[in-house]
Amino acid sequence: MKVNDQLLSIIIPVYNREYLIAETLNAIINQEYKNWECLVIDDGSTDNTVKVVQFLSKKDSRISIHIRPPNLKQGGNAARNYGFDLALGEYITWVDSDDLVDIRHYIRHIRVLQKNPEIYATISKAGIFHKQIGDLEGVWSQIYKSQNVLEDMICNLVSWPILGVCWRKTWFSCAPFSEEIISGQEWLMHVNQLINGLKFEIINDVTSYVRRHSDRKGMNENPLKYLSRFNARFYVYNELKKNKVLSKINKLALIKSMIQNIKKITDTKSIRFLIPACFRIMILNISLNYRFQFLRILIVGIPLKLFFTKGERFFYIN
């Protein structure tokens, strides 16, 4: 079977990226792997993003622009899911609208998937850049072969960049992104697949690049972002507990992460987002051996942070 025989669907959610989306799309146009469709899902842009994509789609018919229907929830995750529903490819991948892939990125992933029919995903490393590839050192993600990749991902020892993963579309029974959260969605999606027994292969090279800039959504100090990250961990905690596979290491790592996100919400002084997180922590408190430490956070730590910007030490669980 030739490597170019099977269609790859590339999904890009976009919002107000008129100055960056062309660079992302041109990197895809230049791929060695030729049999792809690129579905750009606009999430209500108010600038010229749609016009830029339309211009490029006239030059390359493999690119198409789709407007998120008004009945769907606003946000990148709903756009990603909508793209999933539209995708026709046997393989599928998601890319953020400000990131880049190198010229051989997709052909390397597809070759591995075609040679190994028992695996459902391939993962490669992602570098970081600011304005052009090479202007920042380091990698975005930590990827290595692990005896327990689920545990290592929960403990933040392993992370997969969304654009660094290619999937067999048949792996998913439905669109995989949670539309209720705005941050931590990639982590949650990947953890869910590992919980479900995903078999994958690692490509131990940097083949994609994540842009670092102040306009990136993950860079802002938004209390809803921290509540979303809290909720993602809360969901995984309950999912593992329900399936009776919640190890002591995973339990402690998830609790620590939830507490740290409560601290960050407290730093923003947002009572509105603090209350639901604290309520959920109290639900966990019923079945945990952390009652005293939780009460110390709620009664001492949070008031000190809210009113005196002190009390860091009360937010650490051991």
C-alpha positions as YAML, in Angstrom:
chain: A
units: angstrom
residues:
- id: 1
  name: MET
  ca: [0.00, 0.00, 0.00]
- id: 2
  name: LYS
  ca: [1.38, 3.39, -0.94]
- id: 3
  name: VAL
  ca: [1.77, 5.96, 1.80]
- id: 4
  name: ASN
  ca: [-0.36, 8.47, -0.13]
- id: 5
  name: ASP
  ca: [-3.38, 6.18, -0.58]
- id: 6
  name: GLN
  ca: [-5.34, 7.08, 2.55]
- id: 7
  name: LEU
  ca: [-6.93, 10.41, 3.37]
- id: 8
  name: LEU
  ca: [-5.77, 12.41, 6.38]
- id: 9
  name: SER
  ca: [-8.17, 14.97, 7.88]
- id: 10
  name: ILE
  ca: [-6.45, 17.98, 9.47]
- id: 11
  name: ILE
  ca: [-8.75, 20.08, 11.66]
- id: 12
  name: ILE
  ca: [-7.87, 23.65, 12.66]
- id: 13
  name: PRO
  ca: [-10.16, 25.65, 14.98]
- id: 14
  name: VAL
  ca: [-9.56, 29.37, 14.45]
- id: 15
  name: TYR
  ca: [-10.57, 32.68, 15.98]
- id: 16
  name: ASN
  ca: [-9.12, 36.06, 14.92]
- id: 17
  name: ARG
  ca: [-5.85, 34.75, 13.46]
- id: 18
  name: GLU
  ca: [-5.68, 36.73, 10.22]
- id: 19
  name: TYR
  ca: [-1.94, 37.42, 10.69]
- id: 20
  name: LEU
  ca: [-0.94, 33.83, 11.56]
- id: 21
  name: ILE
  ca: [-3.32, 31.36, 9.88]
- id: 22
  name: ALA
  ca: [-1.68, 31.68, 6.43]
- id: 23
  name: GLU
  ca: [1.68, 30.58, 7.84]
- id: 24
  name: THR
  ca: [0.07, 27.56, 9.49]
- id: 25
  name: LEU
  ca: [-1.79, 26.60, 6.30]
- id: 26
  name: ASN
  ca: [1.25, 27.07, 4.06]
- id: 27
  name: ALA
  ca: [3.19, 24.64, 6.26]
- id: 28
  name: ILE
  ca: [0.42, 22.11, 5.60]
- id: 29
  name: ILE
  ca: [0.31, 22.84, 1.86]
- id: 30
  name: ASN
  ca: [4.05, 22.11, 1.64]
- id: 31
  name: GLN
  ca: [3.76, 18.65, 3.21]
- id: 32
  name: GLU
  ca: [5.39, 15.65, 1.50]
- id: 33
  name: TYR
  ca: [2.24, 13.75, 2.35]
- id: 34
  name: LYS
  ca: [-0.26, 14.88, -0.28]
- id: 35
  name: ASN
  ca: [-3.53, 13.09, 0.39]
- id: 36
  name: TRP
  ca: [-5.09, 15.33, 3.01]
- id: 37
  name: GLU
  ca: [-8.05, 17.59, 3.60]
- id: 38
  name: CYS
  ca: [-7.75, 20.59, 5.89]
- id: 39
  name: LEU
  ca: [-10.96, 21.71, 7.58]
- id: 40
  name: VAL
  ca: [-10.62, 25.17, 9.12]
- id: 41
  name: ILE
  ca: [-13.44, 25.75, 11.61]
- id: 42
  name: ASP
  ca: [-14.04, 29.44, 12.29]
- id: 43
  name: ASP
  ca: [-15.34, 30.17, 15.78]
- id: 44
  name: GLY
  ca: [-16.86, 33.58, 15.06]
- id: 45
  name: SER
  ca: [-13.84, 35.64, 13.98]
- id: 46
  name: THR
  ca: [-14.36, 39.39, 13.77]
- id: 47
  name: ASP
  ca: [-11.22, 40.14, 11.73]
- id: 48
  name: ASN
  ca: [-10.26, 38.97, 8.21]
- id: 49
  name: THR
  ca: [-9.46, 35.36, 9.16]
- id: 50
  name: VAL
  ca: [-12.23, 33.88, 7.01]
- id: 51
  name: LYS
  ca: [-11.15, 35.91, 3.96]
- id: 52
  name: VAL
  ca: [-7.55, 34.77, 4.34]
- id: 53
  name: VAL
  ca: [-8.61, 31.11, 4.49]
- id: 54
  name: GLN
  ca: [-10.98, 31.57, 1.55]
- id: 55
  name: PHE
  ca: [-8.13, 33.04, -0.50]
- id: 56
  name: LEU
  ca: [-5.88, 30.07, 0.26]
- id: 57
  name: SER
  ca: [-8.69, 27.58, -0.39]
- id: 58
  name: LYS
  ca: [-9.00, 28.97, -3.92]
- id: 59
  name: LYS
  ca: [-5.30, 28.25, -4.45]
- id: 60
  name: ASP
  ca: [-5.54, 24.75, -2.91]
- id: 61
  name: SER
  ca: [-8.90, 22.99, -2.94]
- id: 62
  name: ARG
  ca: [-7.82, 20.61, -0.17]
- id: 63
  name: ILE
  ca: [-8.41, 23.52, 2.24]
- id: 64
  name: SER
  ca: [-11.98, 24.39, 3.21]
- id: 65
  name: ILE
  ca: [-13.47, 26.93, 5.62]
- id: 66
  name: HIS
  ca: [-16.48, 26.09, 7.79]
- id: 67
  name: ILE
  ca: [-18.34, 28.44, 10.13]
- id: 68
  name: ARG
  ca: [-19.32, 26.97, 13.48]
- id: 69
  name: PRO
  ca: [-23.13, 26.64, 13.43]
- id: 70
  name: PRO
  ca: [-24.85, 29.03, 15.89]
- id: 71
  name: ASN
  ca: [-26.49, 26.13, 17.73]
- id: 72
  name: LEU
  ca: [-23.08, 24.78, 18.78]
- id: 73
  name: LYS
  ca: [-21.26, 25.96, 21.89]
- id: 74
  name: GLN
  ca: [-18.69, 28.69, 21.33]
- id: 75
  name: GLY
  ca: [-15.05, 27.75, 21.86]
- id: 76
  name: GLY
  ca: [-12.19, 25.81, 20.38]
- id: 77
  name: ASN
  ca: [-13.35, 22.41, 21.64]
- id: 78
  name: ALA
  ca: [-16.76, 22.64, 19.98]
- id: 79
  name: ALA
  ca: [-14.97, 23.69, 16.78]
- id: 80
  name: ARG
  ca: [-12.64, 20.69, 17.06]
- id: 81
  name: ASN
  ca: [-15.60, 18.36, 17.56]
- id: 82
  name: TYR
  ca: [-17.50, 19.91, 14.66]
- id: 83
  name: GLY
  ca: [-14.47, 19.33, 12.45]
- id: 84
  name: PHE
  ca: [-14.37, 15.72, 13.62]
- id: 85
  name: ASP
  ca: [-17.98, 15.24, 12.50]
- id: 86
  name: LEU
  ca: [-17.18, 16.71, 9.07]
- id: 87
  name: ALA
  ca: [-13.92, 14.80, 8.55]
- id: 88
  name: LEU
  ca: [-13.79, 12.16, 5.81]
- id: 89
  name: GLY
  ca: [-10.27, 10.84, 6.39]
- id: 90
  name: GLU
  ca: [-9.22, 7.45, 7.68]
- id: 91
  name: TYR
  ca: [-6.68, 9.35, 9.76]
- id: 92
  name: ILE
  ca: [-7.33, 12.50, 11.75]
- id: 93
  name: THR
  ca: [-5.32, 15.16, 13.56]
- id: 94
  name: TRP
  ca: [-5.86, 18.58, 15.13]
- id: 95
  name: VAL
  ca: [-3.64, 21.64, 14.79]
- id: 96
  name: ASP
  ca: [-3.90, 25.01, 16.55]
- id: 97
  name: SER
  ca: [-4.14, 28.01, 14.24]
- id: 98
  name: ASP
  ca: [-0.81, 29.55, 15.26]
- id: 99
  name: ASP
  ca: [1.40, 26.43, 15.17]
- id: 100
  name: LEU
  ca: [3.59, 24.85, 12.48]
- id: 101
  name: VAL
  ca: [4.51, 21.39, 11.21]
- id: 102
  name: ASP
  ca: [7.67, 20.49, 9.33]
- id: 103
  name: ILE
  ca: [7.56, 19.25, 5.76]
- id: 104
  name: ARG
  ca: [7.77, 15.53, 6.64]
- id: 105
  name: HIS
  ca: [5.55, 15.60, 9.73]
- id: 106
  name: TYR
  ca: [2.51, 13.79, 8.34]
- id: 107
  name: ILE
  ca: [4.27, 11.34, 6.05]
- id: 108
  name: ARG
  ca: [6.27, 10.03, 9.00]
- id: 109
  name: HIS
  ca: [3.13, 9.53, 11.11]
- id: 110
  name: ILE
  ca: [1.13, 7.86, 8.34]
- id: 111
  name: ARG
  ca: [3.96, 5.47, 7.48]
- id: 112
  name: VAL
  ca: [4.11, 4.24, 11.08]
- id: 113
  name: LEU
  ca: [0.32, 3.84, 11.26]
- id: 114
  name: GLN
  ca: [0.23, 1.92, 8.00]
- id: 115
  name: LYS
  ca: [3.02, -0.43, 9.04]
- id: 116
  name: ASN
  ca: [1.42, -1.14, 12.43]
- id: 117
  name: PRO
  ca: [-2.31, -1.86, 12.06]
- id: 118
  name: GLU
  ca: [-2.58, -2.76, 15.77]
- id: 119
  name: ILE
  ca: [-1.85, 0.82, 16.92]
- id: 120
  name: TYR
  ca: [-4.31, 3.70, 16.81]
- id: 121
  name: ALA
  ca: [-2.12, 6.76, 17.34]
- id: 122
  name: THR
  ca: [1.39, 8.04, 16.72]
- id: 123
  name: ILE
  ca: [3.03, 10.74, 18.82]
- id: 124
  name: SER
  ca: [6.01, 12.95, 17.97]
- id: 125
  name: LYS
  ca: [7.71, 15.75, 19.86]
- id: 126
  name: ALA
  ca: [6.97, 19.45, 19.42]
- id: 127
  name: GLY
  ca: [9.50, 22.24, 19.61]
- id: 128
  name: ILE
  ca: [8.73, 25.83, 20.59]
- id: 129
  name: PHE
  ca: [9.23, 29.09, 18.71]
- id: 130
  name: HIS
  ca: [8.21, 32.73, 18.87]
- id: 131
  name: LYS
  ca: [8.31, 34.30, 15.41]
- id: 132
  name: GLN
  ca: [10.27, 31.72, 13.43]
- id: 133
  name: ILE
  ca: [11.44, 28.16, 13.98]
- id: 134
  name: GLY
  ca: [14.77, 28.14, 15.78]
- id: 135
  name: ASP
  ca: [14.41, 31.38, 17.73]
- id: 136
  name: LEU
  ca: [13.60, 29.48, 20.97]
- id: 137
  name: GLU
  ca: [15.32, 26.42, 22.41]
- id: 138
  name: GLY
  ca: [13.72, 23.44, 24.07]
- id: 139
  name: VAL
  ca: [10.67, 21.27, 23.47]
- id: 140
  name: TRP
  ca: [7.04, 21.80, 24.39]
- id: 141
  name: SER
  ca: [6.41, 18.21, 25.36]
- id: 142
  name: GLN
  ca: [7.94, 15.38, 27.34]
- id: 143
  name: ILE
  ca: [7.56, 12.15, 25.39]
- id: 144
  name: TYR
  ca: [9.23, 8.84, 26.10]
- id: 145
  name: LYS
  ca: [8.35, 5.18, 26.29]
- id: 146
  name: SER
  ca: [7.07, 4.43, 29.76]
- id: 147
  name: GLN
  ca: [5.95, 1.39, 31.72]
- id: 148
  name: ASN
  ca: [2.89, 3.35, 32.85]
- id: 149
  name: VAL
  ca: [2.26, 6.30, 30.53]
- id: 150
  name: LEU
  ca: [-1.16, 7.00, 32.06]
- id: 151
  name: GLU
  ca: [0.37, 7.47, 35.50]
- id: 152
  name: ASP
  ca: [3.22, 9.54, 34.08]
- id: 153
  name: MET
  ca: [0.82, 11.80, 32.21]
- id: 154
  name: ILE
  ca: [-1.31, 12.33, 35.31]
- id: 155
  name: CYS
  ca: [1.90, 13.18, 37.23]
- id: 156
  name: ASN
  ca: [2.92, 15.62, 34.44]
- id: 157
  name: LEU
  ca: [6.02, 13.60, 33.54]
- id: 158
  name: VAL
  ca: [4.64, 12.96, 30.06]
- id: 159
  name: SER
  ca: [2.69, 15.37, 27.84]
- id: 160
  name: TRP
  ca: [1.56, 15.09, 24.24]
- id: 161
  name: PRO
  ca: [1.13, 18.15, 21.99]
- id: 162
  name: ILE
  ca: [-2.20, 18.07, 20.20]
- id: 163
  name: LEU
  ca: [-0.61, 18.68, 16.79]
- id: 164
  name: GLY
  ca: [1.99, 15.98, 17.51]
- id: 165
  name: VAL
  ca: [-0.58, 13.17, 17.52]
- id: 166
  name: CYS
  ca: [-2.13, 11.46, 14.48]
- id: 167
  name: TRP
  ca: [-5.05, 9.08, 15.02]
- id: 168
  name: ARG
  ca: [-6.99, 6.40, 13.24]
- id: 169
  name: LYS
  ca: [-10.42, 7.98, 13.15]
- id: 170
  name: THR
  ca: [-12.04, 4.62, 13.92]
- id: 171
  name: TRP
  ca: [-10.50, 4.74, 17.40]
- id: 172
  name: PHE
  ca: [-13.06, 7.34, 18.43]
- id: 173
  name: SER
  ca: [-16.70, 6.40, 18.91]
- id: 174
  name: CYS
  ca: [-17.64, 10.10, 18.97]
- id: 175
  name: ALA
  ca: [-16.04, 13.55, 18.94]
- id: 176
  name: PRO
  ca: [-13.48, 13.42, 21.79]
- id: 177
  name: PHE
  ca: [-13.13, 16.94, 23.23]
- id: 178
  name: SER
  ca: [-14.97, 18.16, 26.31]
- id: 179
  name: GLU
  ca: [-16.83, 21.35, 25.43]
- id: 180
  name: GLU
  ca: [-17.29, 22.32, 29.07]
- id: 181
  name: ILE
  ca: [-13.68, 23.32, 29.67]
- id: 182
  name: ILE
  ca: [-11.42, 25.92, 28.05]
- id: 183
  name: SER
  ca: [-8.04, 24.74, 29.32]
- id: 184
  name: GLY
  ca: [-6.60, 21.30, 29.95]
- id: 185
  name: GLN
  ca: [-8.73, 19.86, 27.15]
- id: 186
  name: GLU
  ca: [-5.78, 18.25, 25.36]
- id: 187
  name: TRP
  ca: [-4.54, 16.64, 28.58]
- id: 188
  name: LEU
  ca: [-8.05, 15.39, 29.38]
- id: 189
  name: MET
  ca: [-8.60, 14.01, 25.88]
- id: 190
  name: HIS
  ca: [-5.28, 12.16, 25.90]
- id: 191
  name: VAL
  ca: [-5.77, 10.80, 29.42]
- id: 192
  name: ASN
  ca: [-9.24, 9.54, 28.46]
- id: 193
  name: GLN
  ca: [-7.81, 7.63, 25.51]
- id: 194
  name: LEU
  ca: [-5.16, 6.03, 27.71]
- id: 195
  name: ILE
  ca: [-7.83, 5.04, 30.24]
- id: 196
  name: ASN
  ca: [-9.65, 3.38, 27.34]
- id: 197
  name: GLY
  ca: [-6.55, 1.32, 26.48]
- id: 198
  name: LEU
  ca: [-5.06, 3.26, 23.57]
- id: 199
  name: LYS
  ca: [-2.20, 1.51, 21.76]
- id: 200
  name: PHE
  ca: [0.25, 3.97, 20.25]
- id: 201
  name: GLU
  ca: [3.76, 4.39, 18.87]
- id: 202
  name: ILE
  ca: [6.26, 7.16, 19.59]
- id: 203
  name: ILE
  ca: [8.22, 8.98, 16.88]
- id: 204
  name: ASN
  ca: [11.22, 10.21, 18.83]
- id: 205
  name: ASP
  ca: [11.85, 13.40, 16.84]
- id: 206
  name: VAL
  ca: [10.65, 17.01, 16.82]
- id: 207
  name: THR
  ca: [8.33, 17.28, 13.81]
- id: 208
  name: SER
  ca: [6.03, 20.13, 14.86]
- id: 209
  name: TYR
  ca: [6.31, 23.50, 16.60]
- id: 210
  name: VAL
  ca: [4.18, 25.34, 19.17]
- id: 211
  name: ARG
  ca: [4.24, 29.14, 18.99]
- id: 212
  name: ARG
  ca: [4.92, 31.03, 22.22]
- id: 213
  name: HIS
  ca: [3.31, 34.48, 22.26]
- id: 214
  name: SER
  ca: [1.23, 36.65, 24.57]
- id: 215
  name: ASP
  ca: [-1.93, 36.20, 22.47]
- id: 216
  name: ARG
  ca: [-2.02, 32.46, 23.08]
- id: 217
  name: LYS
  ca: [-5.08, 31.58, 25.17]
- id: 218
  name: GLY
  ca: [-3.17, 29.40, 27.61]
- id: 219
  name: MET
  ca: [-0.92, 32.33, 28.59]
- id: 220
  name: ASN
  ca: [-3.56, 34.50, 30.28]
- id: 221
  name: GLU
  ca: [-4.52, 34.51, 33.97]
- id: 222
  name: ASN
  ca: [-8.17, 33.59, 33.62]
- id: 223
  name: PRO
  ca: [-9.94, 32.04, 36.64]
- id: 224
  name: LEU
  ca: [-12.13, 30.00, 34.27]
- id: 225
  name: LYS
  ca: [-8.94, 28.50, 32.84]
- id: 226
  name: TYR
  ca: [-7.93, 27.28, 36.29]
- id: 227
  name: LEU
  ca: [-11.43, 26.03, 37.06]
- id: 228
  name: SER
  ca: [-11.35, 24.11, 33.78]
- id: 229
  name: ARG
  ca: [-8.05, 22.49, 34.71]
- id: 230
  name: PHE
  ca: [-9.48, 21.66, 38.13]
- id: 231
  name: ASN
  ca: [-12.58, 20.10, 36.55]
- id: 232
  name: ALA
  ca: [-10.47, 18.03, 34.14]
- id: 233
  name: ARG
  ca: [-8.59, 16.51, 37.11]
- id: 234
  name: PHE
  ca: [-11.80, 16.05, 39.08]
- id: 235
  name: TYR
  ca: [-13.32, 14.15, 36.14]
- id: 236
  name: VAL
  ca: [-10.27, 11.90, 35.73]
- id: 237
  name: TYR
  ca: [-10.18, 11.20, 39.48]
- id: 238
  name: ASN
  ca: [-13.80, 10.00, 39.44]
- id: 239
  name: GLU
  ca: [-13.35, 8.06, 36.20]
- id: 240
  name: LEU
  ca: [-10.38, 6.15, 37.59]
- id: 241
  name: LYS
  ca: [-12.20, 5.56, 40.86]
- id: 242
  name: LYS
  ca: [-15.29, 4.29, 39.02]
- id: 243
  name: ASN
  ca: [-13.15, 1.83, 37.07]
- id: 244
  name: LYS
  ca: [-11.33, 0.81, 40.27]
- id: 245
  name: VAL
  ca: [-7.91, 1.74, 38.87]
- id: 246
  name: LEU
  ca: [-7.17, 4.80, 41.00]
- id: 247
  name: SER
  ca: [-3.66, 4.17, 42.32]
- id: 248
  name: LYS
  ca: [-2.18, 5.99, 45.33]
- id: 249
  name: ILE
  ca: [0.24, 7.84, 43.04]
- id: 250
  name: ASN
  ca: [-2.54, 8.99, 40.69]
- id: 251
  name: LYS
  ca: [-4.78, 9.96, 43.62]
- id: 252
  name: LEU
  ca: [-2.13, 12.15, 45.22]
- id: 253
  name: ALA
  ca: [-1.07, 13.74, 41.91]
- id: 254
  name: LEU
  ca: [-4.66, 14.61, 40.97]
- id: 255
  name: ILE
  ca: [-5.45, 16.01, 44.42]
- id: 256
  name: LYS
  ca: [-2.29, 18.14, 44.40]
- id: 257
  name: SER
  ca: [-3.15, 19.50, 40.96]
- id: 258
  name: MET
  ca: [-6.73, 20.30, 42.00]
- id: 259
  name: ILE
  ca: [-5.48, 22.13, 45.10]
- id: 260
  name: GLN
  ca: [-2.95, 24.15, 43.11]
- id: 261
  name: ASN
  ca: [-5.67, 25.23, 40.68]
- id: 262
  name: ILE
  ca: [-7.83, 26.28, 43.62]
- id: 263
  name: LYS
  ca: [-4.89, 28.39, 44.82]
- id: 264
  name: LYS
  ca: [-4.59, 30.01, 41.38]
- id: 265
  name: ILE
  ca: [-8.33, 30.76, 41.31]
- id: 266
  name: THR
  ca: [-7.95, 32.30, 44.77]
- id: 267
  name: ASP
  ca: [-5.09, 34.47, 43.47]
- id: 268
  name: THR
  ca: [-7.50, 35.97, 40.91]
- id: 269
  name: LYS
  ca: [-9.95, 36.88, 43.73]
- id: 270
  name: SER
  ca: [-12.78, 35.26, 41.78]
- id: 271
  name: ILE
  ca: [-15.32, 33.98, 44.33]
- id: 272
  name: ARG
  ca: [-17.65, 32.97, 41.48]
- id: 273
  name: PHE
  ca: [-15.21, 30.31, 40.24]
- id: 274
  name: LEU
  ca: [-13.79, 29.46, 43.65]
- id: 275
  name: ILE
  ca: [-17.08, 28.25, 45.13]
- id: 276
  name: PRO
  ca: [-17.73, 25.33, 42.69]
- id: 277
  name: ALA
  ca: [-14.13, 24.13, 43.00]
- id: 278
  name: CYS
  ca: [-14.30, 24.16, 46.81]
- id: 279
  name: PHE
  ca: [-17.66, 22.39, 46.74]
- id: 280
  name: ARG
  ca: [-16.21, 19.61, 44.59]
- id: 281
  name: ILE
  ca: [-13.20, 19.26, 46.86]
- id: 282
  name: MET
  ca: [-15.59, 18.79, 49.78]
- id: 283
  name: ILE
  ca: [-17.33, 16.01, 47.86]
- id: 284
  name: LEU
  ca: [-13.98, 14.23, 47.51]
- id: 285
  name: ASN
  ca: [-13.36, 14.86, 51.19]
- id: 286
  name: ILE
  ca: [-16.05, 12.32, 52.10]
- id: 287
  name: SER
  ca: [-13.94, 9.37, 50.95]
- id: 288
  name: LEU
  ca: [-10.38, 10.62, 51.46]
- id: 289
  name: ASN
  ca: [-7.86, 10.69, 54.28]
- id: 290
  name: TYR
  ca: [-7.11, 14.37, 53.67]
- id: 291
  name: ARG
  ca: [-9.87, 15.91, 55.80]
- id: 292
  name: PHE
  ca: [-7.62, 17.96, 58.04]
- id: 293
  name: GLN
  ca: [-5.51, 19.27, 55.15]
- id: 294
  name: PHE
  ca: [-8.61, 20.18, 53.11]
- id: 295
  name: LEU
  ca: [-10.18, 21.99, 56.05]
- id: 296
  name: ARG
  ca: [-6.92, 23.87, 56.63]
- id: 297
  name: ILE
  ca: [-7.00, 25.05, 53.01]
- id: 298
  name: LEU
  ca: [-10.66, 26.08, 53.15]
- id: 299
  name: ILE
  ca: [-10.63, 27.72, 56.57]
- id: 300
  name: VAL
  ca: [-7.12, 29.17, 56.68]
- id: 301
  name: GLY
  ca: [-5.41, 29.11, 53.30]
- id: 302
  name: ILE
  ca: [-8.13, 30.63, 51.12]
- id: 303
  name: PRO
  ca: [-9.02, 33.52, 53.50]
- id: 304
  name: LEU
  ca: [-5.33, 34.40, 53.89]
- id: 305
  name: LYS
  ca: [-4.83, 34.44, 50.11]
- id: 306
  name: LEU
  ca: [-8.01, 36.40, 49.45]
- id: 307
  name: PHE
  ca: [-7.52, 39.13, 52.03]
- id: 308
  name: PHE
  ca: [-3.80, 39.26, 52.76]
- id: 309
  name: THR
  ca: [-2.12, 37.58, 49.71]
- id: 310
  name: LYS
  ca: [-0.44, 35.16, 52.10]
- id: 311
  name: GLY
  ca: [-0.84, 31.55, 53.09]
- id: 312
  name: GLU
  ca: [1.05, 29.73, 50.30]
- id: 313
  name: ARG
  ca: [2.15, 26.95, 52.67]
- id: 314
  name: PHE
  ca: [-1.44, 25.98, 53.47]
- id: 315
  name: PHE
  ca: [-2.06, 24.85, 49.87]
- id: 316
  name: TYR
  ca: [0.40, 21.95, 49.84]
- id: 317
  name: ILE
  ca: [-0.80, 18.37, 50.28]
- id: 318
  name: ASN
  ca: [1.56, 15.60, 51.40]
...
